[in-house]
Amino acid sequence: MKNSGKNISLTSYDDIFAGEESLGNSKREKIIEIPLSELHPFKNHPFRVVDDDRMRETAESIKDYGVLVPGIVRPRQEGGYEIIAGHRRKRASELAGKETMPVIVRDLDDDAAIIIMVDSNLQRENILPSERAFALKMKMEAIKRQGERTDLTSCQIGTKFRADTAVADGTGDSARTIQRFIRLTNLIPPLLDMVDEKKIAFSPAVELSYLKTEEQKALQNEIDKQQVTPSFSQAQRIKKGSQEGTLSPKKMEEILSEVKKPPRKDVDDPSPPPPSIINRLEAQDKPMEVSGFIQLPIEPFLKFIPKSLLQKHTPESEEKLTKLFLKMAELYTKYIEKKRSQVK
């Protein structure tokens, strides 16, 4: 295939910003410019690409500064390239009127590509529960095909080492949380949409995922009729009725029509942590001046940060993270200056 752009040799700074898993390559990689028309979405890509305000902001940034973090792609047998990481950057480049996008080309098999695709997207903010669920399921299946142990039992309580432990490694979530997210893929689309829209909470949704398809459809009808959604205790009783073979539309109607108790905080609900420096440093391509430094993209740095700092929310951990990010911002400034000098 004809090369449509010039090659740029990577430096040590590029190793930091080239994308997930780039440091694992012993061979030095190159960034090349490829026409957007030759970049195709990943098969069954579970993450939505939406033209929202964030996308428009990214497009404006790319219009002014270009794509600073290259995508990752692999060649397709039918021609062109399949995007592994960079779907949003490609769409933003289209909106910005660009004709090409910088990428790193890798020769990857399906399973390796899936794992990189999932890992590079899960660190993003504002991921829908359905997106996370199907992405984690794809990674679980990829690990299974690679020969990892996946004797996963579909239950809410983790008991022994399983493949969910391997999937959880590096995500910051527990194996039990991974397992429960994957359960959501068993919901019919209308119920899963309600989870994304926060009409059904996470834990009740996990309980409802054990219902048979026809039972879920009947439940959806009752929800539409009564304009209510089940609480956690109601979902548990609906699930129990299904398992005992006593669940019927009438029984669902009776359960849903009960007066609910005040909602409680679900201790197992994987809601985002309280606001911290991690939340305040938003991932973006556009450099911004902050006390003499630029505000840097957070995602490429996460693999360098000890998990203990990400999981704690204390003044001490905040101070350590602040110093760490300021140092990274200094490196990022040098990276941008280096990259801009190469493309001039």
XYZ file of N, CA and C in Angstrom, residues 89-262:
522
model
N -10.629 10.540 17.747
C -9.697 11.448 17.085
C -9.947 11.488 15.586
N -10.303 10.327 15.009
C -10.594 10.306 13.573
C -11.839 11.148 13.264
N -12.902 10.976 14.065
C -14.122 11.736 13.837
C -13.879 13.230 14.036
N -13.121 13.578 15.078
C -12.813 14.989 15.323
C -11.977 15.568 14.187
N -11.096 14.752 13.622
C -10.288 15.208 12.484
C -11.172 15.488 11.280
N -12.191 14.650 11.083
C -13.149 14.895 9.989
C -13.874 16.219 10.207
N -14.347 16.441 11.440
C -15.069 17.687 11.731
C -14.150 18.900 11.613
N -12.860 18.695 11.859
C -11.890 19.789 11.770
C -11.441 20.047 10.338
N -11.920 19.244 9.385
C -11.560 19.442 7.985
C -10.208 18.874 7.606
N -9.668 17.980 8.439
C -8.387 17.358 8.126
C -8.580 16.240 7.103
N -7.529 15.969 6.357
C -7.578 14.886 5.380
C -6.812 13.654 5.840
N -5.888 13.840 6.772
C -5.086 12.728 7.269
C -5.041 12.755 8.794
N -4.546 11.661 9.384
C -4.365 11.593 10.821
C -3.091 10.815 11.126
N -2.303 11.258 12.108
C -1.096 10.514 12.468
C -1.448 9.226 13.207
N -0.821 8.135 12.819
C -1.100 6.846 13.446
C 0.183 6.034 13.561
N 0.133 5.036 14.412
C 1.167 4.012 14.500
C 0.563 2.736 13.937
N 1.223 2.120 12.973
C 0.726 0.898 12.345
C 1.364 -0.306 13.014
N 0.526 -1.245 13.459
C 1.015 -2.473 14.085
C 0.374 -3.689 13.437
N 1.130 -4.738 13.336
C 0.628 -6.006 12.807
C 0.183 -6.855 13.990
N -1.110 -6.833 14.317
C -1.643 -7.496 15.499
C -2.706 -8.516 15.121
N -2.772 -9.634 15.863
C -3.870 -10.570 15.641
C -5.120 -10.024 16.329
N -6.257 -10.687 16.105
C -7.530 -10.172 16.600
C -7.544 -10.001 18.114
N -7.052 -10.998 18.838
C -7.135 -10.954 20.292
C -6.237 -9.874 20.884
N -5.023 -9.745 20.371
C -4.121 -8.693 20.850
C -4.717 -7.320 20.547
N -5.336 -7.181 19.374
C -5.952 -5.905 18.999
C -7.122 -5.570 19.921
N -7.932 -6.568 20.261
C -9.077 -6.343 21.150
C -8.612 -5.865 22.509
N -7.589 -6.516 23.052
C -7.110 -6.157 24.395
C -6.576 -4.732 24.417
N -5.813 -4.341 23.398
C -5.300 -2.968 23.337
C -6.450 -1.982 23.150
N -7.414 -2.330 22.280
C -8.556 -1.448 22.036
C -9.334 -1.194 23.323
N -9.592 -2.254 24.082
C -10.345 -2.111 25.326
C -9.552 -1.314 26.355
N -8.297 -1.681 26.556
C -7.477 -1.012 27.575
C -7.290 0.471 27.274
N -7.178 0.830 26.001
C -6.934 2.224 25.642
C -8.186 3.083 25.798
N -9.361 2.451 25.861
C -10.605 3.216 25.987
C -11.180 3.232 27.398
N -10.874 2.217 28.202
C -11.495 2.121 29.522
C -11.052 3.223 30.470
N -9.927 3.885 30.189
C -9.452 4.953 31.063
C -10.166 6.282 30.797
N -10.986 6.314 29.730
C -11.688 7.550 29.404
C -12.765 7.858 30.433
N -13.105 9.125 30.527
C -14.210 9.528 31.384
C -15.531 9.338 30.639
N -16.620 9.318 31.416
C -17.978 9.299 30.849
C -18.236 8.092 29.958
N -17.776 6.922 30.377
C -18.084 5.691 29.647
C -19.415 5.151 30.155
N -20.312 4.803 29.250
C -21.610 4.264 29.638
C -21.449 2.855 30.195
N -22.339 2.439 31.105
C -22.273 1.074 31.622
C -22.319 0.015 30.519
N -23.139 0.236 29.496
C -23.220 -0.738 28.400
C -21.909 -0.826 27.637
N -21.248 0.310 27.427
C -19.960 0.314 26.742
C -18.927 -0.473 27.533
N -18.860 -0.197 28.828
C -17.903 -0.893 29.683
C -18.201 -2.392 29.715
N -19.482 -2.731 29.805
C -19.864 -4.140 29.904
C -19.427 -4.934 28.675
N -19.753 -4.433 27.491
C -19.408 -5.171 26.272
C -17.910 -5.153 26.005
N -17.236 -4.068 26.388
C -15.782 -4.010 26.217
C -15.099 -5.046 27.104
N -15.520 -5.127 28.366
C -14.937 -6.112 29.272
C -15.227 -7.532 28.814
N -16.415 -7.750 28.260
C -16.747 -9.086 27.737
C -15.849 -9.438 26.557
N -15.608 -8.467 25.672
C -14.718 -8.714 24.541
C -13.318 -9.074 25.015
N -12.836 -8.363 26.037
C -11.502 -8.653 26.549
C -11.467 -10.024 27.208
N -12.518 -10.359 27.957
C -12.593 -11.671 28.599
C -12.512 -12.782 27.557
N -13.258 -12.626 26.469
C -13.258 -13.646 25.421
C -11.916 -13.719 24.710
N -11.272 -12.563 24.552
C -9.951 -12.557 23.916
C -8.932 -13.292 24.785
N -8.987 -13.066 26.088
C -8.085 -13.763 27.009
C -8.345 -15.265 26.960
N -9.610 -15.638 26.856
C -9.949 -17.057 26.765
C -9.327 -17.690 25.535
N -9.422 -17.004 24.412
C -8.840 -17.556 23.180
C -7.318 -17.602 23.243
N -6.741 -16.725 24.044
C -5.288 -16.737 24.204
C -4.819 -17.825 25.162
N -5.775 -18.564 25.712
C -5.396 -19.684 26.549
C -5.427 -19.423 28.030
N -5.942 -18.249 28.444
C -6.026 -17.963 29.867
C -7.196 -18.725 30.477
N -7.148 -18.920 31.792
C -8.223 -19.613 32.491
C -9.438 -18.712 32.556
N -10.594 -19.228 32.105
C -11.820 -18.418 32.115
C -13.002 -19.229 32.618
N -12.809 -20.033 33.650
C -13.932 -20.805 34.204
C -14.778 -19.886 35.078
N -15.341 -18.876 34.386
C -16.102 -17.833 35.080
C -17.503 -18.331 35.395
N -17.872 -18.267 36.653
C -19.218 -18.615 37.074
C -20.025 -17.330 37.197
N -21.184 -17.315 36.582
C -22.004 -16.100 36.605
C -22.731 -15.979 37.938
N -22.112 -15.314 38.867
C -22.733 -15.064 40.158
C -22.278 -13.698 40.636
N -22.948 -13.163 41.617
C -22.587 -11.835 42.116
C -21.437 -11.903 43.101
N -21.150 -13.080 43.657
C -20.127 -13.190 44.687
C -18.925 -13.940 44.135
N -17.760 -13.300 44.151
C -16.555 -13.964 43.687
C -16.051 -14.947 44.728
N -15.611 -16.145 44.286
C -15.203 -17.173 45.227
C -13.790 -17.664 44.984
N -13.358 -17.806 43.739
C -12.041 -18.347 43.468
C -11.418 -17.575 42.315
N -10.141 -17.846 42.074
C -9.467 -17.125 40.997
C -10.072 -17.498 39.654
N -10.405 -16.492 38.866
C -11.003 -16.714 37.553
C -10.433 -15.704 36.580
N -10.888 -15.790 35.346
C -10.386 -14.880 34.326
C -10.738 -13.438 34.627
N -11.804 -13.219 35.406
C -12.147 -11.832 35.739
C -11.032 -11.161 36.529
N -10.240 -11.962 37.239
C -9.095 -11.405 37.947
C -8.055 -10.892 36.960
N -7.848 -11.644 35.872
C -6.902 -11.208 34.848
C -7.401 -9.951 34.150
N -8.704 -9.879 33.878
C -9.271 -8.696 33.227
C -9.185 -7.486 34.151
N -9.403 -7.719 35.449
C -9.385 -6.619 36.416
C -7.989 -6.051 36.618
N -6.970 -6.849 36.343
C -5.599 -6.409 36.575
C -5.304 -5.155 35.750
N -4.965 -4.100 36.407
C -4.623 -2.854 35.723
C -5.781 -1.904 35.513
N -7.032 -2.338 35.802
C -8.173 -1.446 35.602
C -8.521 -0.641 36.845
N -8.072 -1.111 38.022
C -8.442 -0.437 39.259
C -9.746 -0.938 39.839
N -10.461 -1.818 39.108
C -11.705 -2.409 39.606
C -11.422 -3.786 40.185
N -12.316 -4.248 41.053
C -12.186 -5.592 41.600
C -12.684 -6.610 40.583
N -12.264 -7.867 40.778
C -12.738 -8.935 39.892
C -14.255 -9.065 39.978
N -14.806 -8.857 41.173
C -16.258 -8.955 41.349
C -16.981 -7.878 40.553
N -16.439 -6.667 40.539
C -17.044 -5.595 39.754
C -16.990 -5.911 38.265
N -15.851 -6.439 37.799
C -15.732 -6.834 36.398
C -16.799 -7.850 36.049
N -16.953 -8.842 36.920
C -17.927 -9.907 36.696
C -19.348 -9.358 36.607
N -19.673 -8.429 37.498
C -21.023 -7.879 37.518
C -21.283 -6.993 36.305
N -20.270 -6.258 35.860
C -20.455 -5.464 34.641
C -20.765 -6.363 33.451
N -20.041 -7.457 33.329
C -20.258 -8.359 32.190
C -21.668 -8.944 32.229
N -22.232 -9.098 33.425
C -23.609 -9.586 33.536
C -24.578 -8.680 32.775
N -24.290 -7.390 32.682
C -25.203 -6.453 32.023
C -25.411 -6.788 30.550
N -24.464 -7.503 29.944
C -24.610 -7.845 28.529
C -25.747 -8.823 28.293
N -26.297 -9.393 29.376
C -27.429 -10.311 29.257
C -28.773 -9.589 29.270
N -28.760 -8.280 29.465
C -30.010 -7.519 29.456
C -30.469 -7.258 28.031
N -31.775 -7.223 27.831
C -32.287 -6.853 26.515
C -32.018 -5.364 26.303
N -31.882 -4.920 25.047
C -31.505 -3.517 24.779
C -32.348 -2.463 25.491
N -33.698 -2.583 25.540
C -34.460 -1.523 26.232
C -34.095 -1.388 27.710
N -33.862 -2.498 28.394
C -33.482 -2.419 29.806
C -32.062 -1.884 29.956
N -31.177 -2.284 29.049
C -29.802 -1.788 29.114
C -29.766 -0.288 28.846
N -30.636 0.184 27.961
C -30.725 1.632 27.720
C -31.138 2.367 28.995
N -32.025 1.757 29.777
C -32.451 2.379 31.035
C -31.296 2.464 32.028
N -30.383 1.499 31.970
C -29.201 1.546 32.830
C -28.305 2.702 32.393
N -28.091 2.831 31.090
C -27.278 3.938 30.567
C -27.883 5.293 30.918
N -29.206 5.346 30.919
C -29.910 6.599 31.208
C -30.104 6.827 32.707
N -29.568 5.910 33.524
C -29.627 5.992 34.992
C -31.053 5.902 35.521
N -31.927 5.287 34.736
C -33.283 5.034 35.214
C -33.308 3.770 36.071
N -32.444 2.810 35.744
C -32.266 1.602 36.552
C -30.851 1.634 37.103
N -30.706 1.498 38.410
C -29.387 1.531 39.043
C -28.594 0.274 38.703
N -27.314 0.345 38.975
C -26.407 -0.737 38.576
C -26.750 -2.072 39.239
N -26.870 -2.090 40.567
C -27.104 -3.365 41.266
C -28.445 -4.002 40.917
N -29.566 -3.251 40.865
C -30.799 -3.875 40.376
C -30.652 -4.429 38.966
N -29.896 -3.738 38.116
C -29.710 -4.199 36.738
C -28.990 -5.540 36.706
N -27.992 -5.707 37.593
C -27.283 -6.986 37.650
C -28.251 -8.098 38.026
N -29.107 -7.860 39.004
C -30.094 -8.874 39.401
C -31.035 -9.210 38.247
N -31.486 -8.200 37.518
C -32.423 -8.418 36.421
C -31.785 -9.153 35.245
N -30.449 -9.110 35.157
C -29.758 -9.766 34.043
C -29.890 -11.289 34.093
N -30.341 -11.816 35.248
C -30.522 -13.265 35.380
C -31.873 -13.731 34.839
N -32.759 -12.808 34.511
C -34.070 -13.170 33.982
C -33.953 -13.691 32.561
N -34.862 -14.592 32.198
C -34.933 -15.067 30.811
C -35.378 -13.918 29.916
N -35.087 -14.039 28.630
C -35.406 -12.959 27.686
C -36.884 -12.592 27.727
N -37.769 -13.595 27.728
C -39.203 -13.321 27.738
C -39.624 -12.649 29.038
N -38.983 -13.012 30.136
C -39.286 -12.377 31.421
C -38.835 -10.922 31.410
N -37.705 -10.653 30.800
C -37.237 -9.272 30.700
C -38.195 -8.428 29.860
N -38.687 -9.017 28.774
C -39.650 -8.287 27.937
C -40.922 -7.980 28.709
N -41.382 -8.959 29.506
C -42.582 -8.743 30.318
C -42.329 -7.667 31.370
N -41.134 -7.678 31.952
C -40.778 -6.657 32.934
C -40.734 -5.278 32.294
N -40.187 -5.197 31.104
C -40.143 -3.912 30.396
C -41.556 -3.368 30.183
N -42.490 -4.254 29.838
C -43.877 -3.821 29.643
C -44.474 -3.270 30.934
N -44.167 -3.938 32.062
C -44.681 -3.467 33.345
C -44.058 -2.122 33.732
N -42.770 -1.964 33.433
C -42.099 -0.690 33.717
C -42.722 0.427 32.906
N -42.974 0.170 31.626
C -43.597 1.175 30.762
C -45.014 1.497 31.235
N -45.728 0.476 31.697
C -47.116 0.662 32.115
C -47.199 1.486 33.403
N -46.343 1.145 34.380
C -46.424 1.807 35.676
C -45.504 3.023 35.789
N -44.590 3.165 34.814
C -43.635 4.275 34.840
C -42.809 4.275 36.135
N -42.384 3.075 36.533
C -41.504 2.913 37.695
C -40.427 1.901 37.328
N -39.333 1.945 38.051
C -38.265 0.960 37.867
C -38.008 0.262 39.200
N -37.552 -0.987 39.168
C -37.381 -1.744 40.411
C -36.211 -1.264 41.254
N -36.408 -1.293 42.560
C -35.316 -1.049 43.499
C -34.472 -2.327 43.585
N -33.411 -2.271 44.380
C -32.545 -3.440 44.520
C -33.300 -4.609 45.147
N -34.061 -4.353 46.217
C -34.798 -5.437 46.879
C -35.887 -5.994 45.975
N -36.544 -5.113 45.202
C -37.559 -5.585 44.266
C -36.929 -6.442 43.165
N -35.775 -6.009 42.661
C -35.084 -6.787 41.626
C -34.658 -8.146 42.164
N -34.243 -8.187 43.420
C -33.864 -9.463 44.024
C -35.047 -10.423 44.076
N -36.224 -9.916 44.451
C -37.403 -10.780 44.531
C -37.878 -11.209 43.150
N -37.739 -10.322 42.167
C -38.090 -10.695 40.792
C -37.154 -11.794 40.303
N -35.874 -11.658 40.598
C -34.900 -12.689 40.219
C -35.220 -14.016 40.913
N -35.540 -13.962 42.196
C -35.861 -15.176 42.951
C -37.078 -15.876 42.359
N -38.091 -15.090 41.989
C -39.266 -15.676 41.368
C -38.940 -16.379 40.064
N -38.019 -15.794 39.291
C -37.589 -16.416 38.040
C -36.887 -17.740 38.306
N -36.002 -17.745 39.300
C -35.250 -18.959 39.604
C -36.146 -20.068 40.152
N -37.203 -19.683 40.870
C -38.121 -20.670 41.442
C -39.232 -21.063 40.481
N -39.305 -20.383 39.326
C -40.337 -20.706 38.346
C -41.705 -20.163 38.691
N -41.777 -19.171 39.571
C -43.069 -18.618 39.990
C -43.312 -17.211 39.452
N -42.397 -16.711 38.634
C -42.516 -15.327 38.148
C -43.532 -15.247 37.020
N -44.382 -14.253 37.098
C -45.398 -14.009 36.073
C -45.571 -12.506 35.924
N -46.200 -12.057 34.824
C -46.461 -10.623 34.679
C -47.253 -10.051 35.854
N -48.189 -10.858 36.373
C -48.982 -10.405 37.520
C -48.092 -10.205 38.742
N -47.169 -11.146 38.963
C -46.262 -11.034 40.094
C -45.362 -9.806 39.957
N -44.882 -9.546 38.734
C -44.066 -8.353 38.495
C -44.861 -7.092 38.791
N -46.125 -7.092 38.374
C -46.981 -5.925 38.612
C -47.137 -5.661 40.099
N -47.333 -6.729 40.887
C -47.497 -6.585 42.331
C -46.224 -6.035 42.983
N -45.079 -6.555 42.563
C -43.811 -6.117 43.157
C -43.528 -4.659 42.815
N -43.724 -4.292 41.554
C -43.416 -2.927 41.129
C -44.383 -1.892 41.703
N -45.589 -2.324 42.065
C -46.584 -1.379 42.583
C -46.406 -1.109 44.064
N -45.487 -1.819 44.716
C -45.245 -1.590 46.144
C -44.608 -0.218 46.367
N -44.863 0.332 47.546
C -44.230 1.589 47.920
C -42.769 1.302 48.247
N -41.887 2.011 47.595
C -40.462 1.767 47.786
C -39.949 2.438 49.051
N -38.945 1.801 49.642
C -38.233 2.421 50.748
C -37.306 3.486 50.193
N -36.898 4.453 51.022
C -35.944 5.471 50.545
C -34.699 4.795 49.982
